[in-house]
């Protein structure tokens, strides 16, 4: 039943494709081809209409029912069924009406004579396209070889399907095995982690003192190393800054500064001796100095007043 349905479906699809191509290439076709496609289209439409009429006629007619029967009726008709019954009863079409629209016998016979080669040609083209899709290496070659290869294509596809199924089964088995191994590995890893944690807890306190001592020694050695490195860097910096010429210049500057300091010391000593002489005079010298300072200020004031008076006279 499935193969019969598939054959009918393939034939219908081929006829539909041929009709669609005729619509697009209608201007380029010869009168015979145009007549062929028009006849085929008419037969196709009449066949479809006949199937629809048979479907409507074969539906059971519902007899009139009493109200009690209507209430006790279990299956209810759908709106589509009611519409189909009403449509069939309204139109009242039969297959005899369709026969009046069918093409002439001559056109029908000519169409049937040409239909079989046309269907064979289209089926052959589809078979070759399917073969080229699954086996691209057969694009070029005789048509007979291609058809022979297409005859063996189903067996090859079935064999490949079997290989794919077996591969899927193996993949599923490998997946289950991998899941089991992963679960086992996780269990072992958890046990190892727990054992490691216990070892750390048991031996950490006993080895902590030794670790601290070694760490302290390491830090001490590191500190000494950094001190030596800092001293070396300091000396290297001094060696780079104070070259031989720089040292000679600094020596010259230091000698001159020492001479100036010595001269300043001698001047300070002389001034100290003079101050000592003035200090011997006592309070009288201080009074004389004050009186001398007052006279100098008075003389300065008088001179300023005379200058101002002279300016006023002018």
XYZ file of C-alpha atoms in Angstrom:
314
model
C 0.000 0.000 0.000
C 2.834 2.395 0.792
C 4.560 1.714 -2.527
C 1.323 2.173 -4.452
C 0.667 5.477 -2.722
C 4.259 6.551 -3.381
C 3.949 5.745 -7.095
C 0.743 7.738 -7.401
C 2.263 10.642 -5.478
C 5.368 10.689 -7.688
C 3.257 10.628 -10.840
C 1.100 13.488 -9.565
C 4.127 15.584 -8.668
C 5.711 14.994 -12.068
C 2.505 16.066 -13.817
C 2.279 19.170 -11.633
C 5.888 20.111 -12.403
C 5.281 19.610 -16.117
C 2.226 21.869 -15.978
C 4.158 24.549 -14.082
C 6.922 24.460 -16.693
C 4.338 24.752 -19.438
C 2.998 27.939 -17.829
C 6.436 29.572 -17.885
C 7.473 28.341 -21.358
C 4.097 28.668 -23.049
C 5.251 31.264 -25.584
C 8.236 29.205 -26.699
C 6.317 25.945 -27.223
C 5.100 24.598 -30.529
C 1.348 24.234 -31.189
C 1.560 20.447 -30.675
C 3.258 20.859 -27.299
C 0.785 23.534 -26.272
C -2.123 21.256 -27.217
C -0.495 18.393 -25.297
C -0.132 20.389 -22.088
C -3.611 21.900 -22.360
C -5.143 18.436 -22.799
C -3.127 17.083 -19.885
C -4.189 20.003 -17.703
C -7.857 19.475 -18.585
C -7.655 15.783 -17.787
C -5.836 16.551 -14.561
C -8.425 19.070 -13.403
C -11.333 16.813 -14.369
C -9.750 13.937 -12.446
C -9.346 16.084 -9.346
C -12.928 17.309 -9.613
C -14.137 13.738 -10.041
C -12.324 12.682 -6.880
C -13.901 15.558 -4.996
C -17.384 14.620 -6.260
C -16.856 10.989 -5.270
C -15.763 12.110 -1.823
C -18.898 14.214 -1.398
C -21.218 11.523 -2.770
C -19.715 8.740 -0.671
C -20.408 10.620 2.562
C -23.484 9.178 4.331
C -26.597 11.305 4.246
C -28.093 11.982 7.654
C -31.823 11.064 7.755
C -34.328 13.290 9.532
C -34.326 12.684 13.264
C -36.775 13.330 16.014
C -35.904 15.695 18.874
C -35.352 12.720 21.184
C -32.959 11.095 18.710
C -31.183 14.397 18.302
C -30.626 14.634 22.056
C -29.341 11.049 22.326
C -27.030 11.363 19.300
C -23.432 10.765 20.390
C -21.188 11.816 17.450
C -21.812 15.376 16.333
C -21.100 16.521 12.793
C -18.381 19.072 12.326
C -19.050 22.339 10.477
C -16.871 21.171 7.560
C -18.977 18.005 7.096
C -22.200 19.991 7.221
C -20.790 22.431 4.666
C -19.734 19.540 2.378
C -23.207 17.968 2.511
C -24.907 21.244 1.803
C -22.520 21.993 -1.048
C -23.072 18.576 -2.660
C -26.817 18.891 -2.301
C -26.826 22.429 -3.692
C -24.632 21.835 -6.748
C -25.855 18.340 -7.478
C -22.853 17.572 -9.686
C -22.129 14.089 -11.003
C -19.369 12.555 -13.060
C -21.639 12.714 -16.100
C -21.459 16.492 -15.943
C -17.654 16.371 -16.030
C -17.608 14.134 -19.092
C -19.159 16.952 -21.066
C -16.045 19.081 -20.379
C -13.499 16.373 -21.178
C -11.261 16.787 -24.268
C -11.911 14.894 -27.460
C -10.861 11.281 -27.793
C -8.290 12.179 -30.442
C -6.608 14.763 -28.195
C -6.732 12.389 -25.258
C -5.123 9.548 -27.214
C -2.411 11.870 -28.538
C -1.769 13.108 -25.003
C -1.523 9.557 -23.627
C 0.876 8.545 -26.396
C 3.187 11.421 -25.526
C 2.640 11.317 -21.756
C 4.477 8.048 -21.120
C 7.790 9.130 -22.765
C 7.513 12.509 -21.060
C 7.073 10.898 -17.648
C 9.931 8.478 -18.359
C 12.183 11.357 -19.384
C 11.421 13.353 -16.262
C 11.811 10.316 -14.029
C 15.147 9.548 -15.675
C 16.321 13.127 -15.114
C 15.285 12.993 -11.465
C 17.022 9.657 -10.992
C 20.218 11.033 -12.501
C 20.028 14.159 -10.328
C 19.606 11.985 -7.231
C 22.559 9.847 -8.339
C 24.746 12.913 -8.940
C 23.764 14.256 -5.528
C 24.821 11.116 -3.677
C 27.667 10.208 -6.056
C 29.172 13.420 -7.484
C 31.757 11.384 -9.398
C 29.110 10.212 -11.876
C 28.362 13.678 -13.277
C 30.090 12.779 -16.521
C 29.584 9.491 -18.291
C 27.123 7.536 -20.425
C 23.506 7.622 -19.388
C 23.274 3.829 -19.351
C 26.083 3.592 -16.820
C 24.401 6.222 -14.677
C 21.093 4.350 -14.721
C 22.854 1.111 -13.817
C 24.552 2.855 -10.918
C 21.214 4.318 -9.853
C 19.768 0.800 -9.748
C 22.427 -0.126 -7.200
C 22.105 3.166 -5.328
C 19.326 1.925 -3.050
C 21.440 -1.035 -1.935
C 24.415 1.224 -1.308
C 22.288 3.704 0.630
C 20.806 0.880 2.674
C 24.293 -0.410 3.399
C 25.449 3.075 4.371
C 22.387 3.454 6.569
C 23.314 0.211 8.284
C 26.846 1.497 8.794
C 25.500 4.731 10.220
C 23.205 2.859 12.579
C 26.024 0.589 13.721
C 28.212 3.658 14.185
C 25.492 5.309 16.243
C 25.167 2.174 18.358
C 28.931 2.068 18.922
C 28.894 5.753 19.729
C 26.127 5.169 22.271
C 28.070 2.287 23.803
C 31.215 4.400 23.967
C 29.226 7.187 25.578
C 27.881 4.867 28.260
C 31.357 3.456 28.877
C 32.780 6.981 29.085
C 30.114 7.985 31.578
C 30.899 4.944 33.722
C 34.633 5.647 33.543
C 34.053 9.311 34.376
C 32.001 8.323 37.421
C 34.726 5.885 38.511
C 37.450 8.504 37.994
C 35.486 11.037 40.015
C 35.106 8.546 42.858
C 38.836 7.792 42.851
C 39.639 11.496 42.691
C 37.414 12.208 45.682
C 39.139 9.451 47.655
C 42.586 10.766 46.745
C 41.551 14.290 47.700
C 40.287 13.110 51.068
C 43.503 11.155 51.670
C 45.613 14.171 50.756
C 43.600 16.365 53.100
C 44.183 13.941 55.967
C 47.913 13.801 55.254
C 48.117 17.584 55.263
C 46.225 17.854 58.527
C 48.388 15.150 60.194
C 51.800 16.429 59.102
C 51.260 20.173 58.937
C 51.796 20.892 62.673
C 54.913 18.739 62.940
C 56.597 20.333 59.963
C 55.417 23.905 60.540
C 58.286 24.802 62.929
C 60.940 23.575 60.539
C 59.262 25.387 57.671
C 59.178 28.624 59.662
C 62.857 28.257 60.589
C 63.844 27.687 56.979
C 61.716 30.581 55.880
C 63.401 32.839 58.447
C 66.839 31.750 57.235
C 65.799 32.410 53.696
C 64.550 35.896 54.564
C 67.753 36.653 56.501
C 69.942 35.595 53.598
C 67.769 37.588 51.246
C 68.083 40.686 53.466
C 71.884 40.380 53.588
C 71.993 39.932 49.859
C 69.904 43.039 49.335
C 72.171 45.022 51.702
C 75.281 43.962 49.801
C 73.581 44.768 46.540
C 72.582 48.213 47.841
C 76.160 48.907 48.952
C 77.483 47.845 45.566
C 74.979 50.064 43.812
C 75.963 52.997 46.048
C 79.637 52.530 45.273
C 78.883 52.080 41.593
C 76.873 55.305 41.616
C 79.721 57.177 43.332
C 82.213 55.766 40.860
C 80.030 56.916 37.957
C 79.434 60.401 39.440
C 82.921 61.251 40.822
C 85.428 60.744 38.051
C 89.116 61.752 38.224
C 88.482 65.190 36.723
C 85.568 65.789 39.098
C 87.708 64.879 42.106
C 90.491 67.266 40.999
C 87.987 70.108 40.601
C 86.519 69.355 44.027
C 90.017 69.359 45.553
C 90.714 72.778 44.018
C 87.412 74.146 45.300
C 88.072 72.727 48.769
C 91.568 74.295 48.914
C 90.198 77.717 47.964
C 87.399 77.427 50.515
C 89.902 76.445 53.183
C 91.995 79.549 52.379
C 88.925 81.747 52.577
C 87.971 80.157 55.880
C 91.487 80.790 57.233
C 91.346 84.442 56.142
C 87.922 84.796 57.751
C 89.296 83.310 60.969
C 92.174 85.808 60.959
C 89.790 88.722 60.369
C 87.538 87.467 63.146
C 90.537 87.236 65.485
C 91.621 90.847 64.627
C 88.108 92.159 65.178
C 87.990 90.292 68.471
C 91.207 91.929 69.630
C 89.911 95.389 68.726
C 86.675 94.711 70.551
C 88.749 93.626 73.509
C 90.560 96.971 73.510
C 87.247 98.824 73.416
C 85.924 96.665 76.206
C 88.885 97.744 78.414
C 87.667 101.365 78.319
C 84.502 100.402 80.174
C 81.279 102.402 80.548
C 82.865 105.740 79.653
C 83.529 104.482 76.169
C 79.932 103.422 75.830
C 78.737 106.916 76.901
C 81.125 108.576 74.439
C 79.851 106.335 71.679
C 76.254 107.270 72.551
C 77.040 110.969 72.607
C 78.894 110.706 69.296
C 75.929 108.926 67.736
C 73.519 111.608 69.013
C 75.716 114.403 67.600
C 75.871 112.650 64.234
C 72.090 112.404 64.161
C 71.719 116.071 65.127
C 74.150 117.164 62.428
C 72.261 115.110 59.859
C 68.988 116.729 60.870
C 70.483 120.247 60.693
C 71.910 119.585 57.240
C 68.551 118.349 56.026
C 66.808 121.454 57.456
C 69.332 123.760 55.738
C 68.805 122.029 52.414
C 65.077 122.370 52.720
C 65.369 126.035 53.746
C 67.643 126.754 50.774
C 65.141 125.148 48.430
C 62.367 127.290 49.941
C 64.440 130.521 49.446
C 65.009 129.724 45.817
